[in-house]
Coordinates of C-alpha atoms and ligand atoms in Angstrom, one line a residue:
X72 CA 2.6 23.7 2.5
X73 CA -0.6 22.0 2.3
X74 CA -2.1 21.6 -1.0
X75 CA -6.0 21.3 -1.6
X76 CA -7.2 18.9 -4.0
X77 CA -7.0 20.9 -7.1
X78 CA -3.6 22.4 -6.3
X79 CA -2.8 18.7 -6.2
X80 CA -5.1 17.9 -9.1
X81 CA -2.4 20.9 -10.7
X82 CA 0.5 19.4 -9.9
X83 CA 0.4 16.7 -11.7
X84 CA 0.2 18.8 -14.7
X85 CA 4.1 18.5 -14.9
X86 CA 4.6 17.2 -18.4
X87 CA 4.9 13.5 -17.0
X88 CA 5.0 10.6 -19.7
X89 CA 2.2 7.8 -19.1
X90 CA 1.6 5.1 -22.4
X91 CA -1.8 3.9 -21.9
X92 CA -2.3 0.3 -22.6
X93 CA -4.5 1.3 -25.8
X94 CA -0.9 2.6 -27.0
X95 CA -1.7 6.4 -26.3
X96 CA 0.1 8.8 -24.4
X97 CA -1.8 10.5 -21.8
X98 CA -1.2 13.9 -22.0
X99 CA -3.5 14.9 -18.2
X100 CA -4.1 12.4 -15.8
X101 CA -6.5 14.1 -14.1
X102 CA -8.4 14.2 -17.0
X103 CA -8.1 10.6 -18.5
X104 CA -11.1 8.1 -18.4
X105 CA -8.2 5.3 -16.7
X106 CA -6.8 7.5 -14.2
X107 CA -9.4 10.7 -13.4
X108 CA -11.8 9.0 -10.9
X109 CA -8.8 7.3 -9.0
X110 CA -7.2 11.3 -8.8
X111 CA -10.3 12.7 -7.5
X112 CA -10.7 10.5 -4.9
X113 CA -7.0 11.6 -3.9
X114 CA -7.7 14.9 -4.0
X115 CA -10.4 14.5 -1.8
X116 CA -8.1 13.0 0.8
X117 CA -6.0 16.5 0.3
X118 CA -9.0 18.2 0.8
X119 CA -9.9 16.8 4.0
X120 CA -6.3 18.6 5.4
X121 CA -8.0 21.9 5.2
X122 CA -11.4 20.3 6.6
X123 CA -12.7 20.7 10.4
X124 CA -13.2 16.8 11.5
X125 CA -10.3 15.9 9.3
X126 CA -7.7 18.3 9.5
X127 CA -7.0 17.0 12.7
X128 CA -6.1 13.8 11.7
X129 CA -4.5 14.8 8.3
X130 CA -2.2 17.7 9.6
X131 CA 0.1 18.4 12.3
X132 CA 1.8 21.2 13.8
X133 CA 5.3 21.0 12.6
X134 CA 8.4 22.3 14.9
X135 CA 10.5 23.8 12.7
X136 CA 8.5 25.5 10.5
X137 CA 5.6 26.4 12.7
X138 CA 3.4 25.7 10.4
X139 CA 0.7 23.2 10.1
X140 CA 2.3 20.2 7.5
X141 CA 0.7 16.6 6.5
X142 CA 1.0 14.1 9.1
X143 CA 1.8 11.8 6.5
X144 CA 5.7 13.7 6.7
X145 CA 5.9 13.5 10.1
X146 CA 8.6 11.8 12.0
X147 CA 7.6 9.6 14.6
X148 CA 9.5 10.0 17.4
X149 CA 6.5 8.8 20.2
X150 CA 3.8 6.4 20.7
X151 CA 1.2 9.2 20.6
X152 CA 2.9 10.1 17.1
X153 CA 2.4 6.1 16.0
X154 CA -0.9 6.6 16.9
X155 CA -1.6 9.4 15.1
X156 CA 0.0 8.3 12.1
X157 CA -2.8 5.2 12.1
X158 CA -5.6 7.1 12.6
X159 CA -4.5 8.8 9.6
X160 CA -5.0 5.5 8.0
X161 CA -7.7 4.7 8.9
X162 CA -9.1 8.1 7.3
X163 CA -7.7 7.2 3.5
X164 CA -9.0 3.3 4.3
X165 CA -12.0 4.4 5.3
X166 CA -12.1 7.0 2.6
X167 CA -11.3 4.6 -0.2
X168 CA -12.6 1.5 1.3
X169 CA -9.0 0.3 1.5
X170 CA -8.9 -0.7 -2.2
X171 CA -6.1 1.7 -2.5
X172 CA -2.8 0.4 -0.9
X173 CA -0.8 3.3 -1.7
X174 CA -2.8 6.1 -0.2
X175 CA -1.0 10.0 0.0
X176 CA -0.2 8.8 3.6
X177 CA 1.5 5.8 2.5
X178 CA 4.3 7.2 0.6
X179 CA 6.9 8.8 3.0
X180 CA 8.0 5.7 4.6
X181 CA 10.4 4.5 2.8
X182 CA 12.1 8.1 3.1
X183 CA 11.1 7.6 7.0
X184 CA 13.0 4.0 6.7
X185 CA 15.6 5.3 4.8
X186 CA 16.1 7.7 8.4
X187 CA 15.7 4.7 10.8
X188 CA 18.6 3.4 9.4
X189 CA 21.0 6.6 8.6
X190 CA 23.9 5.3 10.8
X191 CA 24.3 2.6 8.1
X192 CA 24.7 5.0 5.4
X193 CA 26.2 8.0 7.5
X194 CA 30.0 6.3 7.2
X195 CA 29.5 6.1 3.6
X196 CA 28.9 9.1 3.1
X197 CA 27.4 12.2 5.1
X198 CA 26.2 14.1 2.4
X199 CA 23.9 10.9 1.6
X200 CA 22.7 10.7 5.3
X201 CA 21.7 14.8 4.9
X202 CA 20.3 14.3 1.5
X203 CA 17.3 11.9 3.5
X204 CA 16.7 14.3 6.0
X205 CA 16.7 17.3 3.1
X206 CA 14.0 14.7 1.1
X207 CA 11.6 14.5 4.3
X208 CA 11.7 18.3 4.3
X209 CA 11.1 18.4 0.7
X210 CA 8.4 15.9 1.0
X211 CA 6.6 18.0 3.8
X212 CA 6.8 21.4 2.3
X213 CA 5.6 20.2 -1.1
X214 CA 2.9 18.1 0.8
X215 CA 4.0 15.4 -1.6
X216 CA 3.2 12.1 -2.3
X217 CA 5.3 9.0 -3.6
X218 CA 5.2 5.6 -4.7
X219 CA 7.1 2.7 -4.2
X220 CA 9.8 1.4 -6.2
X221 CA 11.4 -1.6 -4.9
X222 CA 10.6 -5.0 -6.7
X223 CA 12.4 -5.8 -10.0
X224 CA 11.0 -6.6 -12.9
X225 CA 10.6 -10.3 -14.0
X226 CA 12.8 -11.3 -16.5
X227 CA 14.9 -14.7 -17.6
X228 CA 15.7 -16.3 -14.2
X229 CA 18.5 -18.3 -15.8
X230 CA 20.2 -14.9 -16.0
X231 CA 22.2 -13.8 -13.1
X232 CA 20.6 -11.1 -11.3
X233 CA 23.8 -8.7 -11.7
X234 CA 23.5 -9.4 -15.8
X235 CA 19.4 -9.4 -16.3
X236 CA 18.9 -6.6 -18.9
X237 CA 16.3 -5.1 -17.4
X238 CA 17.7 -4.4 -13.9
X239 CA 17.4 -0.4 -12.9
X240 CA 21.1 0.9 -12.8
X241 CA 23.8 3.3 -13.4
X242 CA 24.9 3.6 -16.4
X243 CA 27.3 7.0 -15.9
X244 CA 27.9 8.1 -13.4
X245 CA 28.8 12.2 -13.6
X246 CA 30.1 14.5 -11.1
X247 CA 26.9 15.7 -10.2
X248 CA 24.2 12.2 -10.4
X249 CA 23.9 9.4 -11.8
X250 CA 22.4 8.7 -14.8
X251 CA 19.7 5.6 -14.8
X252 CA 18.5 2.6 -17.5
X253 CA 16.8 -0.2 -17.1
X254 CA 13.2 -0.8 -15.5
X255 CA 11.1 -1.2 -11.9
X256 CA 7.4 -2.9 -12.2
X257 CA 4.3 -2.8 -10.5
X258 CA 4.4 0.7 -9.4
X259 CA 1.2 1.5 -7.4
X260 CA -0.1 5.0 -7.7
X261 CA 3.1 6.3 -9.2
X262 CA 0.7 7.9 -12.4
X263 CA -0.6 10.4 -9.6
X264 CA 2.0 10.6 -7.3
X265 CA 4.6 13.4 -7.2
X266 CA 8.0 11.4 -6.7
X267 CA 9.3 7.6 -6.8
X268 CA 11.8 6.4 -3.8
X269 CA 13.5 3.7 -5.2
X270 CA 15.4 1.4 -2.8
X271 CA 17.0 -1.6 -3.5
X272 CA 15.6 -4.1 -0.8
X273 CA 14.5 -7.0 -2.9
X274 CA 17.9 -8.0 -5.2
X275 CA 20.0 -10.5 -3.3
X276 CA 23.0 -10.5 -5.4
X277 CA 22.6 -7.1 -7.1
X278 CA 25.4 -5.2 -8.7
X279 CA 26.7 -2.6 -7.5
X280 CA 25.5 -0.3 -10.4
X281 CA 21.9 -1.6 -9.4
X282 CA 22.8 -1.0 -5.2
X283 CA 20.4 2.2 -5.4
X284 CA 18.6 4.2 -2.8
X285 CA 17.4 7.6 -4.2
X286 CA 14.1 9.5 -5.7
X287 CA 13.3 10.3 -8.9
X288 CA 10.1 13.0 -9.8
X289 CA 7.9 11.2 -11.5
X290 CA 8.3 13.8 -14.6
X291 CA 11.9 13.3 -15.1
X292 CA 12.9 13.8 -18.7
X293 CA 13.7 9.9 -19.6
X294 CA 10.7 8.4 -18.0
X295 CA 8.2 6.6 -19.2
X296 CA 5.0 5.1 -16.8
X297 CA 3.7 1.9 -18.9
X298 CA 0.4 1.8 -17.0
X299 CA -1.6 -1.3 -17.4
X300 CA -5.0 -2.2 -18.4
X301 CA -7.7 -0.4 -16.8
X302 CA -10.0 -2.9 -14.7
X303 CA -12.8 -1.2 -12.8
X304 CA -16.5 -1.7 -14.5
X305 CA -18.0 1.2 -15.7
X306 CA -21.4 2.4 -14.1
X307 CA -23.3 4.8 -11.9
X308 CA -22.3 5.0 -7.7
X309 CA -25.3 2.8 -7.2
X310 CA -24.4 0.4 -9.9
X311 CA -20.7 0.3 -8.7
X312 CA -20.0 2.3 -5.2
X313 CA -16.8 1.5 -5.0
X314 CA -15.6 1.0 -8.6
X315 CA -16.8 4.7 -9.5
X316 CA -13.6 5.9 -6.9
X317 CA -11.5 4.9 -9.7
X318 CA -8.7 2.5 -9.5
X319 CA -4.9 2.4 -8.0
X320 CA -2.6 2.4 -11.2
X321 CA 0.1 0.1 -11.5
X322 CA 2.6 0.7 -14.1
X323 CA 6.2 0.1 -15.1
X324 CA 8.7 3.0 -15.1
X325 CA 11.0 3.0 -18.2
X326 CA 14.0 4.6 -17.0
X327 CA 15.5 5.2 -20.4
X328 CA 18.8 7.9 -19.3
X329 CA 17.0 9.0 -16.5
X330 CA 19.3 11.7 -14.3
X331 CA 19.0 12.0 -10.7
X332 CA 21.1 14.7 -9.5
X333 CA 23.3 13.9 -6.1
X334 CA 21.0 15.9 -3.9
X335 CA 18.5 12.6 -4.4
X336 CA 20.6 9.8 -3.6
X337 CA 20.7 8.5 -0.5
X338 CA 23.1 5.3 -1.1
X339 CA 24.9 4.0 -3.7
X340 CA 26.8 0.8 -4.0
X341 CA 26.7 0.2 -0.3
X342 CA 26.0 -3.5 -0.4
X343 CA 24.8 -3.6 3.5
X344 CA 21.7 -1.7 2.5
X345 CA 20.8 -4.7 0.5
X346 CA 20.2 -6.9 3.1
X347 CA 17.8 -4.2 5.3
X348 CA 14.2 -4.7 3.9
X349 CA 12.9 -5.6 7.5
X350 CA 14.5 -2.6 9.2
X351 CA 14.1 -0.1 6.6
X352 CA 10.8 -0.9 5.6
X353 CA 9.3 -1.6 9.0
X354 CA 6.9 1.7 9.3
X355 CA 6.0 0.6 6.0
X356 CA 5.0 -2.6 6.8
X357 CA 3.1 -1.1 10.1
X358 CA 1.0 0.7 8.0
X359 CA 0.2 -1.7 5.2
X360 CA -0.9 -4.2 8.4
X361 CA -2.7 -1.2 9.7
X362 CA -4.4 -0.4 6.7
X363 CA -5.5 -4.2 6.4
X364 CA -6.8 -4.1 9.6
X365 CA -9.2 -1.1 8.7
X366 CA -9.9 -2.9 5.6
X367 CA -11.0 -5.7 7.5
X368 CA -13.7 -4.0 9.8
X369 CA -14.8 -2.8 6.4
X370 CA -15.4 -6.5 5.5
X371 CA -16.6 -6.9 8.9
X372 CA -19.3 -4.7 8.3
X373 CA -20.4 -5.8 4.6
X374 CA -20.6 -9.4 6.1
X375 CA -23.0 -7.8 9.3
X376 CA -24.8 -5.9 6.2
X377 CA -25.6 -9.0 3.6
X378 CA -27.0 -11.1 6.7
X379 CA -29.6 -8.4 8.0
X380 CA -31.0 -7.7 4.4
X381 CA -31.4 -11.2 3.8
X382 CA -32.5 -11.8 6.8
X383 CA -29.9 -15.0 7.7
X384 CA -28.6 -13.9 10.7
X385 CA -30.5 -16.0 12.5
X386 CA -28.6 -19.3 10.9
X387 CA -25.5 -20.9 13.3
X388 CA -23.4 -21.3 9.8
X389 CA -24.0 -18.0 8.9
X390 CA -23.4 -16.4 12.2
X391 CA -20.1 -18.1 12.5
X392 CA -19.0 -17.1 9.0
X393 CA -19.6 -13.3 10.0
X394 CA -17.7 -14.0 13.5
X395 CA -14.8 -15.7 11.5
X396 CA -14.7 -12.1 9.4
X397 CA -14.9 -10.1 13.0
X398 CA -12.5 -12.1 14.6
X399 CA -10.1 -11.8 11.8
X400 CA -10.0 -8.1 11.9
X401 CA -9.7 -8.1 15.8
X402 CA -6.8 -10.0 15.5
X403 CA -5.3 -7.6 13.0
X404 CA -5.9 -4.9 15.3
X405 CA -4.5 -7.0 18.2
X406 CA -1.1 -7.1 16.0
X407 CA -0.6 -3.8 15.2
X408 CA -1.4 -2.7 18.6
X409 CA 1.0 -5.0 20.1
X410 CA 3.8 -3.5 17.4
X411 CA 3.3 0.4 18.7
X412 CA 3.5 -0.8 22.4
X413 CA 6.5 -2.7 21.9
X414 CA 7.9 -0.2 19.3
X415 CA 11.5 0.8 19.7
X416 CA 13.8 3.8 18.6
X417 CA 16.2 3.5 15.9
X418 CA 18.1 6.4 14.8
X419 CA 15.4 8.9 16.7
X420 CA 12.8 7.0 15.1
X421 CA 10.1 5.1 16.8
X422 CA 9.7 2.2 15.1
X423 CA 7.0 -0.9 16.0
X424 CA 8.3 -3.9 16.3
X425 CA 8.9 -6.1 13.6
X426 CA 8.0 -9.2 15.2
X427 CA 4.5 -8.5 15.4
X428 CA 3.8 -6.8 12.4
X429 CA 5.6 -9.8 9.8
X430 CA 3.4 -12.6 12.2
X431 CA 0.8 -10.3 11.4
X432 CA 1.3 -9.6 7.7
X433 CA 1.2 -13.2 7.3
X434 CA -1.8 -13.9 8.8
X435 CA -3.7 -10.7 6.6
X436 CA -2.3 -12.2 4.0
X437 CA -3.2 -16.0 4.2
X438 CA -6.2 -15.2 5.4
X439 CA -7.5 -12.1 2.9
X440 CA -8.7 -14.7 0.1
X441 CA -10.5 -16.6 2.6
X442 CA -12.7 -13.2 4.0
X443 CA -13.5 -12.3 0.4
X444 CA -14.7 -16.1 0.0
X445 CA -16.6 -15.9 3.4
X446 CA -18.5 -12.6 1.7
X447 CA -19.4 -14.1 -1.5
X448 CA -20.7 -17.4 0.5
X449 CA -23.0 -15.8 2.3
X450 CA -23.9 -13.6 0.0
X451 CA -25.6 -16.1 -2.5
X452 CA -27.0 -15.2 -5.4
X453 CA -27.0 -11.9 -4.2
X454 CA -23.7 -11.1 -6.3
X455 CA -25.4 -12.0 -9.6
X456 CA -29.2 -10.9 -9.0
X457 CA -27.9 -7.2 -9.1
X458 CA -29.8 -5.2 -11.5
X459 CA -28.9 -1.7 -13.2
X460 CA -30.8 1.6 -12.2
X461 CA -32.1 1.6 -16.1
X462 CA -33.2 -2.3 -15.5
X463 CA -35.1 -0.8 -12.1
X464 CA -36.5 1.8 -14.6
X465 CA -37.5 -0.6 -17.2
X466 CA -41.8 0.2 -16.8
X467 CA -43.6 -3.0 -15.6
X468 CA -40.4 -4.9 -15.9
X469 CA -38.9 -2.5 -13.2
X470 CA -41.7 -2.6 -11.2
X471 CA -41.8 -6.0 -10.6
X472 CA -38.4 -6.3 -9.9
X473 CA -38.8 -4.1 -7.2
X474 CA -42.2 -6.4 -6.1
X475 CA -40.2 -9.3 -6.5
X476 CA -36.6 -8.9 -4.8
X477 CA -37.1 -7.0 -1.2
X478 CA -34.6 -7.6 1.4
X479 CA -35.7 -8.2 5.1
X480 CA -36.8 -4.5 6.2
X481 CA -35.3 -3.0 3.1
X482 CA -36.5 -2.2 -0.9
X483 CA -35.3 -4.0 -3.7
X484 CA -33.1 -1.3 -4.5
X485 CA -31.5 -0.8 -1.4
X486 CA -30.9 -4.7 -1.5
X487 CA -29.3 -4.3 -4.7
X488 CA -27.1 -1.1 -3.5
X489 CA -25.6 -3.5 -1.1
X490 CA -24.9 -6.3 -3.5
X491 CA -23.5 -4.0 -6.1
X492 CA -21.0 -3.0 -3.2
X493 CA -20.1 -6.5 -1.9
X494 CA -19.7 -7.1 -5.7
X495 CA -17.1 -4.6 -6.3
X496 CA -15.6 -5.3 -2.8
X497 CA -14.7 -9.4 -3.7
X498 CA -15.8 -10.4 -7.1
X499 CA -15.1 -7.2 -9.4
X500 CA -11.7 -6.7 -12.3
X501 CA -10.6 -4.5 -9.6
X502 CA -11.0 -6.8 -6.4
X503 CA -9.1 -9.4 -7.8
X504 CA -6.5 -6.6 -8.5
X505 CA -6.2 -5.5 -5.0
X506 CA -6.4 -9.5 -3.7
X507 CA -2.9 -9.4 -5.9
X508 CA -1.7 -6.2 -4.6
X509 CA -2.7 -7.8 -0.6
X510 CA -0.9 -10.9 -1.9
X511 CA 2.4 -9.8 -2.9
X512 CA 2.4 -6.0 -2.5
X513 CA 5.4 -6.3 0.4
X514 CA 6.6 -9.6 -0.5
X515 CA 4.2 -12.8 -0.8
X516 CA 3.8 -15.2 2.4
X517 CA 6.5 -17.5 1.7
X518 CA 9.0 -14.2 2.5
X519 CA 7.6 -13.6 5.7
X520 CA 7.4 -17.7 6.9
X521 CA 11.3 -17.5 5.9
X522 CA 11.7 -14.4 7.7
X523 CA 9.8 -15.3 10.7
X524 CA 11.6 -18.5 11.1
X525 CA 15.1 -16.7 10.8
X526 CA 13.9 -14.6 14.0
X527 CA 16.0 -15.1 17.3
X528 CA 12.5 -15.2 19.4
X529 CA 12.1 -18.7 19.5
X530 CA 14.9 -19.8 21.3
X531 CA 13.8 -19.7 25.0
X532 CA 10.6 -21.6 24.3
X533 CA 12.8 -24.3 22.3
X534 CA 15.4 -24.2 25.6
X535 CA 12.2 -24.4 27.9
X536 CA 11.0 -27.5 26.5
X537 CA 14.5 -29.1 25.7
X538 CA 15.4 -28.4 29.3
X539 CA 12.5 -29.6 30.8
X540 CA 13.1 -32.4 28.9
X541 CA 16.6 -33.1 30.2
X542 CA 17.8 -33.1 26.4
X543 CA 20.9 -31.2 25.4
X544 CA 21.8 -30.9 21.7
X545 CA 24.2 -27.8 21.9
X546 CA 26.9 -30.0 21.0
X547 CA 25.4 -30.5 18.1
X548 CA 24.7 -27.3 16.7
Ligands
FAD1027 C1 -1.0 -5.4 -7.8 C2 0.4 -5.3 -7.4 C3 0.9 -4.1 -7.0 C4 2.3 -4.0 -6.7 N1 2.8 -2.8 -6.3 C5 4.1 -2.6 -6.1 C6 4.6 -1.4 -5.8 O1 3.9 -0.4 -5.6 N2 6.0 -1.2 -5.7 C7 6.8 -2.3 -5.8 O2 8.0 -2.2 -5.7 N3 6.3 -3.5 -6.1 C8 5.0 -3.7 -6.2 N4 4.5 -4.9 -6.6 C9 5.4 -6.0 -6.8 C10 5.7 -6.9 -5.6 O3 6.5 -6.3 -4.7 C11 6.2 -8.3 -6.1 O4 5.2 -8.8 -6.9 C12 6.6 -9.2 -5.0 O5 7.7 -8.7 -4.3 C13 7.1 -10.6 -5.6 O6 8.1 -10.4 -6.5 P1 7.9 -10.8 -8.0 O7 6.6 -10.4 -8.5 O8 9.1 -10.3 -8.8 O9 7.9 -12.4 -8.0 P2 8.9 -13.4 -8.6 O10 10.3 -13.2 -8.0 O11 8.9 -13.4 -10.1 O12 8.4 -14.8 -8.1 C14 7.1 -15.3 -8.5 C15 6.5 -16.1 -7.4 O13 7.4 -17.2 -7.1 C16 7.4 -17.5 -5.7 N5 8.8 -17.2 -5.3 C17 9.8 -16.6 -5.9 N6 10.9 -16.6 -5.2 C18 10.7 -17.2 -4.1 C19 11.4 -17.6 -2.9 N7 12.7 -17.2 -2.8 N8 10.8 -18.3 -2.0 C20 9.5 -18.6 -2.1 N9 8.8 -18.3 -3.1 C21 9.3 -17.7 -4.1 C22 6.5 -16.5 -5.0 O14 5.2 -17.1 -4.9 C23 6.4 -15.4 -6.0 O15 5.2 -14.6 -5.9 C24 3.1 -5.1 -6.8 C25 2.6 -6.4 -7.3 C26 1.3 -6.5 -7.6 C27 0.8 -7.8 -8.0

């Protein structure tokens, strides 16, 4: 049930189909210069379930198989369970610095959504409503992990969504599946995941060939992963600490006659699942906020880090700029706290309230580019006068750089180690790739003001202050 890292490292030996963006085909991932580093550090996460310090957090006892399973398949059904669940994230942010959105732990939730809102695809059909609970058992016996496939890809806007070419759909439908064409972008982490769960939460106006909810194994004869370019720098783990953990693939999925037997679909058609992103992807959304908020004390700390070895912390601006960073992570705790104590049940899963965590998406999300531009303020020249180890090596040269560029109660070297990590961590290919992924990765800002302002919570503030006001506009609306 619960893989190590090279029984993972194994499985994806499956014959999957990756195009490289120098035009190859990758025949191992676990092998290939892009994608190696990122699996490693993966399979180090799998490792930790059979770890003592980790297992803990990774694994679970599971009911009703008796047997120990990853936490990341467990079905929340209490607070302690929520819990759980996020300090299991903040292992893999910790683990990968939170640079990987889409960690092992990650991927169950939309299979965990897809539960939380069974009674709307029960009177469909029942066999679809089994087939989610059948997945999640799947999922934790094979100890698997998937990636999401929800956005669309971007094509002619002038075209009608139901008519854009590109759109993932049926295009046969057989007495046993469906069979798939068409394309879904941006997939994070699909290259070394085991499975894709596609759901069709972000298509107002799809077809009802597109109206999908199903998974697909990421080998499936018919598919093709178009990964793009590679962007982390090459270099040693002092040069590049956090670049050398490889980076989170994105890539498009080619469904060219892909078929997805009827055991994997969980709706078809149905057009109320269209209009559930908020409910079905809440746990989702939970964790991405709780990730953040790991991430964040991350940042936290870099910030605390670059003022002691340059000795600033003694400067008002700068101790205000660190505060800003500490304060921000606080209140991203503060949300996701307040979303597992207010967390409510749906279906016989616990699920944290929505209110908090979009409010609190939005401000990660505003305020991520802002934190990274707090870091590389104070940080000064510090992100440039980094230096290789072969530089530090270079005879006199060397030794006079490590004369010349001490930090306050640290070497040269150590100064640099820092640097090259704050580099990495805002400036880097690979930052500015995960400030997209923070960006956009569950809908960009603009979503979640809409979202937020369509919410019902309002209304008793906006009747306290009309009332108090002796102003009644009912009439009007
Ligand atoms: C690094 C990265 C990783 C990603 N990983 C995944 C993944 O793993 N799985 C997945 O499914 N998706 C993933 N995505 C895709 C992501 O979900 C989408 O980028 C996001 O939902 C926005 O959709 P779009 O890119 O199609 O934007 P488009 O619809 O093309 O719009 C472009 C921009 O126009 C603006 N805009 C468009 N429509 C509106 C509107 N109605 N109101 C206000 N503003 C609007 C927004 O600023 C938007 O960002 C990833 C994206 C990135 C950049």
């Amino acid at each position: 049930m619960l893989k190590t890292g090279d029984e993972y490292r194994a499985s994806l030996r499956d014959g999957r189909v990756v195009l490289a963006s120098d035009g190859s085909r990758v025949s191992d991932v676990t092998t290939h210069p892009q994608f190696r580093d990122a699996v490693d550090t993966v399979a180090a996460l799998y490792d930790m379930q059979h770890r003592p310090g980790t297992a803990e957090i990774a694994t679970y006892q599971d009911e009703g198989t008796g047997k120990p399973a990853s936490r990341a398949w467990q079905v929340p059904r209490t607070k302690d369970d929520l819990v759980a669940r996020r300090e299991l994230a903040r292992l893999s942010t910790y683990h990968t610095f939170g640079v990987f959105g889409r960690p092992p732990d990650y991927g169950s939730f939309n299979a965990l959504g897809l539960l939380s809102v069974a009674d709307r695809i029960a009177p469909s059909s029942e066999e679809w409503a089994r087939n989610i609970d059948a997945f999640i058992d799947w999922g934790r016996a094979n100890n698997a992990m998937s990636a999401d496939i929800v956005a669309d890809v971007q094509s002619d806007r002038s075209v009608p969504t139901a008519q854009k070419p590109g759109r993932l759909r049926c295009v046969e439908e057989r007495k046993d599946g469906l069979v798939l064409y068409g394309a879904k972008p941006c997939a994070s982490g699909a290259v070394h995941s085991h499975v894709g769960t596609v759901v069709t939460l972000l298509t107002p106006g799809a077809d009802p060939d597109a109206n999908l909810f199903c998974y697909v194994p990421l080998n499936a004869p018919g598919l093709t992963m178009v990964a793009r370019e590679p962007v982390i720098m090459p270099g040693t783990t002092d040069e590049h600490p956090l670049d050398v953990r490889g980076e989170e693939p994105d890539s498009l999925l080619v469904f060219d006659r892909v078929f997805v037997p009827s055991e994997h679909v969980f709706s078809f058609r149905n057009e109320e699942m269209l209009g559930l992103y908020h409910e079905l992807g809440a746990l989702a959304l939970w964790h991405i906020l709780a990730r953040l908020s790991y991430k964040s004390e991350i940042l936290a700390g870099a910030a605390q880090a670059i003022v002691e070895v340059l000795g600033t912390e003694n400067i008002p601006q700068v101790r205000d700029a660190v505060s800003e960073i500490s304060a921000y992570a606080t209140g991203l705790r503060a949300h996701v706290l307040a979303a597992e104590d207010t967390a409510a049940y749906a279906n016989g899963v616990l699920v944290p309230a929505e209110r908090y965590v979009t409010a609190g998406r939005l401000h990660s999300v505003e305020n991520y580019p802002r934190m990274l531009q707090l870091l590389r303020e104070i940080s000064g020249q510090g992100l440039i006068s980094r230096f290789s180890e072969r530089q530090f090596a270079d005879g006199s040269v060397g030794e006079m750089l490590t004369e010349f560029l001490p930090g306050t109660g640290v070497s040269a070297e150590a100064k640099n180690r820092v640097f090259n990590f704050v580099w990495d961590l805002t400036c880097g290919a690979n930052a500015m790739r995960v400030a997209l992924f923070e960006n956009v990765n569950a809908t960009p800002p603009a979503a979640m003001r809409a979202r937020i302002y369509a919410s019902p919570y309002r209304r008793p503030w906006r009747d306290f202050v009309l009332d108090h006001l002796g102003v009644d506009i009912s009439a009007a609306r």
